[in-house]
Every structure is written in C-alpha cells, then in structure tokens.
PDB file of C-alpha atoms in Angstrom:
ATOM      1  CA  UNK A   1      23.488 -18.260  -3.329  1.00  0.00           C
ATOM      2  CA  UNK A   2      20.672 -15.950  -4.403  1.00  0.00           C
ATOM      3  CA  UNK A   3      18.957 -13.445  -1.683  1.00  0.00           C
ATOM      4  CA  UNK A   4      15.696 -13.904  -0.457  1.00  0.00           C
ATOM      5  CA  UNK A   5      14.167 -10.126  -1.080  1.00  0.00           C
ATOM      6  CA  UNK A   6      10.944  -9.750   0.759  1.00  0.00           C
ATOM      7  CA  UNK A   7       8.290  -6.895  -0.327  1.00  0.00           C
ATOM      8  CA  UNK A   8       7.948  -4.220   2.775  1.00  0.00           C
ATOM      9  CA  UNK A   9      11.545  -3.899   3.559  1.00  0.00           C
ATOM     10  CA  UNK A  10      11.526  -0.027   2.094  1.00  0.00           C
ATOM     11  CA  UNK A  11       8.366   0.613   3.774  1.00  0.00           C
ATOM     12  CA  UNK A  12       9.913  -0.661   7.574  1.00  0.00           C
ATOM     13  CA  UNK A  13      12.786   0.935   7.247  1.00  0.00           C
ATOM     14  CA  UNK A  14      11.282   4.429   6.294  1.00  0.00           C
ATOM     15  CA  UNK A  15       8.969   3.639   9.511  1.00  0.00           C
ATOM     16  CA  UNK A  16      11.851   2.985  11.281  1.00  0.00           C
ATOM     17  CA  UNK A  17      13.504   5.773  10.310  1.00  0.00           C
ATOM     18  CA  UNK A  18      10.373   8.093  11.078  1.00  0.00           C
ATOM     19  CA  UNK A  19      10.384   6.664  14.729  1.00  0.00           C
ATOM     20  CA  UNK A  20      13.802   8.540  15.607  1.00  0.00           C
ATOM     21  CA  UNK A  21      13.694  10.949  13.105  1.00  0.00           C
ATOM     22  CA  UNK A  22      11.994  13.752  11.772  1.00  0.00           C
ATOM     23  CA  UNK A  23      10.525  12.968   7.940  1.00  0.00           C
ATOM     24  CA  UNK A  24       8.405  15.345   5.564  1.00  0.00           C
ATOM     25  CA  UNK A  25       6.350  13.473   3.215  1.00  0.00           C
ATOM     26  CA  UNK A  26       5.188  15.356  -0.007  1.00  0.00           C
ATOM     27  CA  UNK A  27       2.083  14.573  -1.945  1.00  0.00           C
ATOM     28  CA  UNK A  28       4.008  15.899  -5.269  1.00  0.00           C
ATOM     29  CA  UNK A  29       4.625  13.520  -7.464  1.00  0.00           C
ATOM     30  CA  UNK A  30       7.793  13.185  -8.397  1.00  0.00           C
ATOM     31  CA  UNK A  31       8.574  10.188 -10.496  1.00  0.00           C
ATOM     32  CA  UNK A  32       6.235   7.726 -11.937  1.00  0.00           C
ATOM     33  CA  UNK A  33       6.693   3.948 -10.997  1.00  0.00           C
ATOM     34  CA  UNK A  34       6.411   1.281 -14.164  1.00  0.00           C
ATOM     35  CA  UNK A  35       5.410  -2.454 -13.458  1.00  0.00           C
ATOM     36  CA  UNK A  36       7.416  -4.771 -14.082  1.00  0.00           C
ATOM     37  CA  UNK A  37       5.115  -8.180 -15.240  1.00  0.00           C
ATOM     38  CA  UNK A  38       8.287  -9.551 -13.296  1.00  0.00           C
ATOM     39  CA  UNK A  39       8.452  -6.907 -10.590  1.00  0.00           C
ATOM     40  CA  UNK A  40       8.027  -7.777  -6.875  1.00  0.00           C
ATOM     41  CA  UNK A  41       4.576  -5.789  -6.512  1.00  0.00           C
ATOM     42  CA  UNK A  42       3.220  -8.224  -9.435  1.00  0.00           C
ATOM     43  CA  UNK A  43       3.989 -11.149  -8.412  1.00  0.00           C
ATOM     44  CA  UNK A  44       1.035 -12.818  -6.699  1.00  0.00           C
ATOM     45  CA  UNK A  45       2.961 -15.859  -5.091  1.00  0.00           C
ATOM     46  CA  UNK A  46       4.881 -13.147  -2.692  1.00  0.00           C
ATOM     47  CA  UNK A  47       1.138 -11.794  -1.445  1.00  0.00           C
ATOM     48  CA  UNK A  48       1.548 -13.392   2.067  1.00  0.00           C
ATOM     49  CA  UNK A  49       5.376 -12.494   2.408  1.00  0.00           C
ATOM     50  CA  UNK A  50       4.221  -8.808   2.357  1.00  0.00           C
ATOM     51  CA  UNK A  51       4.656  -6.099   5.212  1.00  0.00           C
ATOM     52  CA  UNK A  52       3.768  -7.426   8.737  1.00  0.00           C
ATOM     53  CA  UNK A  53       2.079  -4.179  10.541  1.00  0.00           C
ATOM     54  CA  UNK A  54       1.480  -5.809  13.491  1.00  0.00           C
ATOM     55  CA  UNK A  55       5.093  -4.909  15.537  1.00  0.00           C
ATOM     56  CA  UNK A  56       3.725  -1.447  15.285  1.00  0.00           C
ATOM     57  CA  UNK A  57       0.387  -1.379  17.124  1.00  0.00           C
ATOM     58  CA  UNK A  58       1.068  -0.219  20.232  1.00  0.00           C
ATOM     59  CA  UNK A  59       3.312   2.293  18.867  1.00  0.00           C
ATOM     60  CA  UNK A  60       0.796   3.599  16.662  1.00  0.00           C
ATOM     61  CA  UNK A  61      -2.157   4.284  18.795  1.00  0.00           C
ATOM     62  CA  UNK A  62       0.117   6.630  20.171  1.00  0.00           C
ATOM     63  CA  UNK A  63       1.782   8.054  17.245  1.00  0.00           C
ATOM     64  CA  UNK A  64      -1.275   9.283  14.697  1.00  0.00           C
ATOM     65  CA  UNK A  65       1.222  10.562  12.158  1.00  0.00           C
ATOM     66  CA  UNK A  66       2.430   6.620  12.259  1.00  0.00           C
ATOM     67  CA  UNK A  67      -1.092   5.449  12.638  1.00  0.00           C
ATOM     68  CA  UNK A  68      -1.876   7.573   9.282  1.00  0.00           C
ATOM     69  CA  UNK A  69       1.342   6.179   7.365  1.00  0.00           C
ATOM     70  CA  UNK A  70       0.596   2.731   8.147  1.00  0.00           C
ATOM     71  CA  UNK A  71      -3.041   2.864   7.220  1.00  0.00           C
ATOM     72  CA  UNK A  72      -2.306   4.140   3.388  1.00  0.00           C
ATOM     73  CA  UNK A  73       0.592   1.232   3.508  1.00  0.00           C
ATOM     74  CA  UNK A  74      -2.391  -0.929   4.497  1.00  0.00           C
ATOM     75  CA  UNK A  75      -4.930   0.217   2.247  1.00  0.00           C
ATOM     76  CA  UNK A  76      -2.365  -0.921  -1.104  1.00  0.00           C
ATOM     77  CA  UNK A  77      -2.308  -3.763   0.480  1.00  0.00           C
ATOM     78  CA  UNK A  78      -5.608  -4.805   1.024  1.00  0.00           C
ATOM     79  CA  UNK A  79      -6.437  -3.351  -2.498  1.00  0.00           C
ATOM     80  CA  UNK A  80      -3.363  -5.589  -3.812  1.00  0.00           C
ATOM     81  CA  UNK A  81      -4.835  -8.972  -1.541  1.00  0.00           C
ATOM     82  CA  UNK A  82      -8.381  -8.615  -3.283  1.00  0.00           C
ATOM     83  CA  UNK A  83      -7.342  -8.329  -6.510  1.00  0.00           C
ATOM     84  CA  UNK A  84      -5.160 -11.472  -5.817  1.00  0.00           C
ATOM     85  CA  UNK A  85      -8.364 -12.767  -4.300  1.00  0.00           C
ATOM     86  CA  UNK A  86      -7.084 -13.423  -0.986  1.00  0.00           C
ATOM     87  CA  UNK A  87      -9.736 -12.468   1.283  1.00  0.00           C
ATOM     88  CA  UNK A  88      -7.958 -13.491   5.115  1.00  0.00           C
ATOM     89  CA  UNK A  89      -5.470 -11.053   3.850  1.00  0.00           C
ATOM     90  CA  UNK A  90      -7.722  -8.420   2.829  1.00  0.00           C
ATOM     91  CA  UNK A  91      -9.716  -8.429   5.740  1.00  0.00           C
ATOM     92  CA  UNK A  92      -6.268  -8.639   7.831  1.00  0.00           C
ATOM     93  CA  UNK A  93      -5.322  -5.338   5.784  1.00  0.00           C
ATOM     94  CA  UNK A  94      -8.158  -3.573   5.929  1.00  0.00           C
ATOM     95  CA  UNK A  95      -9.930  -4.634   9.248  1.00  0.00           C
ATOM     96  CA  UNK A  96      -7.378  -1.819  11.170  1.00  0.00           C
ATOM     97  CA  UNK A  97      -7.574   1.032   9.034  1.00  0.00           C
ATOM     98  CA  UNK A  98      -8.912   4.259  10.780  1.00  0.00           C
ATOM     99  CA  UNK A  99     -11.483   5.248   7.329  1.00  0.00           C
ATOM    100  CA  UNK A 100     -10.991   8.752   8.718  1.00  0.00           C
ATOM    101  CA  UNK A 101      -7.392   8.347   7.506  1.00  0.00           C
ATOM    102  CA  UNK A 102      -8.265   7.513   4.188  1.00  0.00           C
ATOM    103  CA  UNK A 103      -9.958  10.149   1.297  1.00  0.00           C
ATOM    104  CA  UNK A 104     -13.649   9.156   0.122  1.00  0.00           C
ATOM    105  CA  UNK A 105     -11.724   8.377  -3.074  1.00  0.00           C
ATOM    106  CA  UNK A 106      -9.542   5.556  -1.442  1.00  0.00           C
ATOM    107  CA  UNK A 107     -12.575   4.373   0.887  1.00  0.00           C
ATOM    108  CA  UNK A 108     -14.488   4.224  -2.264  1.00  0.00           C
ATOM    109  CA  UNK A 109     -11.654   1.833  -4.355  1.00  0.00           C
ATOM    110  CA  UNK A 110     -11.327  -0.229  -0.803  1.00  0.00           C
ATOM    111  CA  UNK A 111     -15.245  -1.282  -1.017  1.00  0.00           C
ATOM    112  CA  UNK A 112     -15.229  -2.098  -4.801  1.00  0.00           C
ATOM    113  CA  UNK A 113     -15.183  -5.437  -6.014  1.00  0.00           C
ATOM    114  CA  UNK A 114     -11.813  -6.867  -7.421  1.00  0.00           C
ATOM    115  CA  UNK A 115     -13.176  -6.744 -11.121  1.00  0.00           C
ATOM    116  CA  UNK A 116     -14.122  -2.941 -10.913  1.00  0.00           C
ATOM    117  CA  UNK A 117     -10.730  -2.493  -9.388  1.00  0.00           C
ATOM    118  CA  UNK A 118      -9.330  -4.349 -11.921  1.00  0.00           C
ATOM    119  CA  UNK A 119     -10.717  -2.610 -14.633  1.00  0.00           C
ATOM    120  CA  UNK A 120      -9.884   1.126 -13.185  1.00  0.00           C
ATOM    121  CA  UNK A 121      -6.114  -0.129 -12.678  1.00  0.00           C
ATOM    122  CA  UNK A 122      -5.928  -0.580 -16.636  1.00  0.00           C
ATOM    123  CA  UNK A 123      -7.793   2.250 -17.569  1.00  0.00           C
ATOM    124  CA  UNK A 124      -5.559   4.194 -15.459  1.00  0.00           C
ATOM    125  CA  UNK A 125      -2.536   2.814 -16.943  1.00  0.00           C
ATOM    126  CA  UNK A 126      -3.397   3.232 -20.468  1.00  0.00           C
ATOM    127  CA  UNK A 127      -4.153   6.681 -19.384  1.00  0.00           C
ATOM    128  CA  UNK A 128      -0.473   7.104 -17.670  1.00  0.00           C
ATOM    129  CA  UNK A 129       0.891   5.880 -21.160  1.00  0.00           C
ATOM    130  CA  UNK A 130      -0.875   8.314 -22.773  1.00  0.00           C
ATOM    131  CA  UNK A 131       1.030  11.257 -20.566  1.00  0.00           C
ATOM    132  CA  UNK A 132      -2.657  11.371 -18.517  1.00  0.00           C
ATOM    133  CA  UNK A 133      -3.859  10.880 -14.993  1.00  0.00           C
ATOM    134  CA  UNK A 134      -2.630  10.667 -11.016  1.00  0.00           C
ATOM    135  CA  UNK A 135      -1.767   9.154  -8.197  1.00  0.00           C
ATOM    136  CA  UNK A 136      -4.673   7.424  -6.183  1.00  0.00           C
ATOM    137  CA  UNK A 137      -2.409   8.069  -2.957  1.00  0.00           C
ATOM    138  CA  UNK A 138      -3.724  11.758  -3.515  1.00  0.00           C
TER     139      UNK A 138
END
C-alpha cells in the first residue's frame, strides 16, 4: 500500500516546531527549488488538500511572529489557488492576511490577475535557467 502524502506537512511541522522552540529564519537564499511537472506543488488536483491554517487562529493573534509566518504560507497559497482558478480558495487564503505583513511587491502579485501571474512565473523561470533573478519571498 502506497502513502497518502498531503502538501503542508513541512510547513505544520516547522510551525509546530516554532511553537516550543526557538527558530531563526534567514532571507538568504540558499538553494534553489526546481519543479517537478510531477511534483506535489504542480499538481492542481491536490489544491484543496493543501495546508489548513485555521487550527492556528487563536494562537496567532497572539503570536505576531506566527501571525507573520502564516500569512507568507498563505499568500503562496492564494497565489497558487488563482492560478488554478479556484477562487473559494483564494479568497479563503487571502481573506486573513494582515497586508502589513506582506512587501508592496507580494501585495502587488496577490492583486494581479492569474494570466499576469502566469506570465511573470515563466519569465522568472527562464530567467532562473539563465543563472538570473530572486526569490519573490524577499
């Protein structure tokens, strides 16, 4: 018998992790990450078995440090659920994000359209290939 692997699991355990213990986060990038066409983050049928913020609300309004972690986890995914063109789960992504949380870049790529997004994801890419660009979690 095969696994089930849902997408989030890293994500709740590092929050999990952060909730006893102390955890520096650094804005360095150290590795780059290459999509899979058959990768987890691709595939569009496992959009709605994604992270489930919502066991961490009360936690977070008094934990900003969480509040702040879980809002850039939300904004992928609501960037992710438009381009899939699911709009319940954008709006359920992006509804509880604190905008002070985010950079004017990342505000700016949550109110584009999905084609616009779209476009900048391969123009970005081709421009990672090429040895060129950054993270948009900067």
């Amino acid at each position: 018998m095969i696994p089930k692997i849902k997408s989030g699991q890293d994500t709740d355990l590092w929050i999990r992790i952060g909730l006893i213990y102390p955890v520096v986060f650094s804005w360095k990038i150290l590795a780059r990450y290459v999509y899979d066409p058959e990768s987890l983050s691709k595939n569009k049928k496992l959009i709605h078995e994604k992270m489930d913020f919502s066991k961490y609300e009360k936690i977070e309004n008094a934990n900003l440090d969480l509040k702040k972690f879980l809002d850039l986890n939300r904004f992928s995914l609501a960037v992710k659920s438009k381009i899939a063109g699911e709009k319940a789960l954008f709006t359920n992504y992006s509804q509880p994000i604190d905008l002070k949380n985010l950079g004017l870049k990342k505000q700016i790529l949550l109110r584009l359209p999905a084609f616009a997004l779209i476009f900048l994801i391969k123009t970005k890419t081709v421009l990672a290939n090429l040895g060129l660009g950054s993270s948009v979690f900067k």
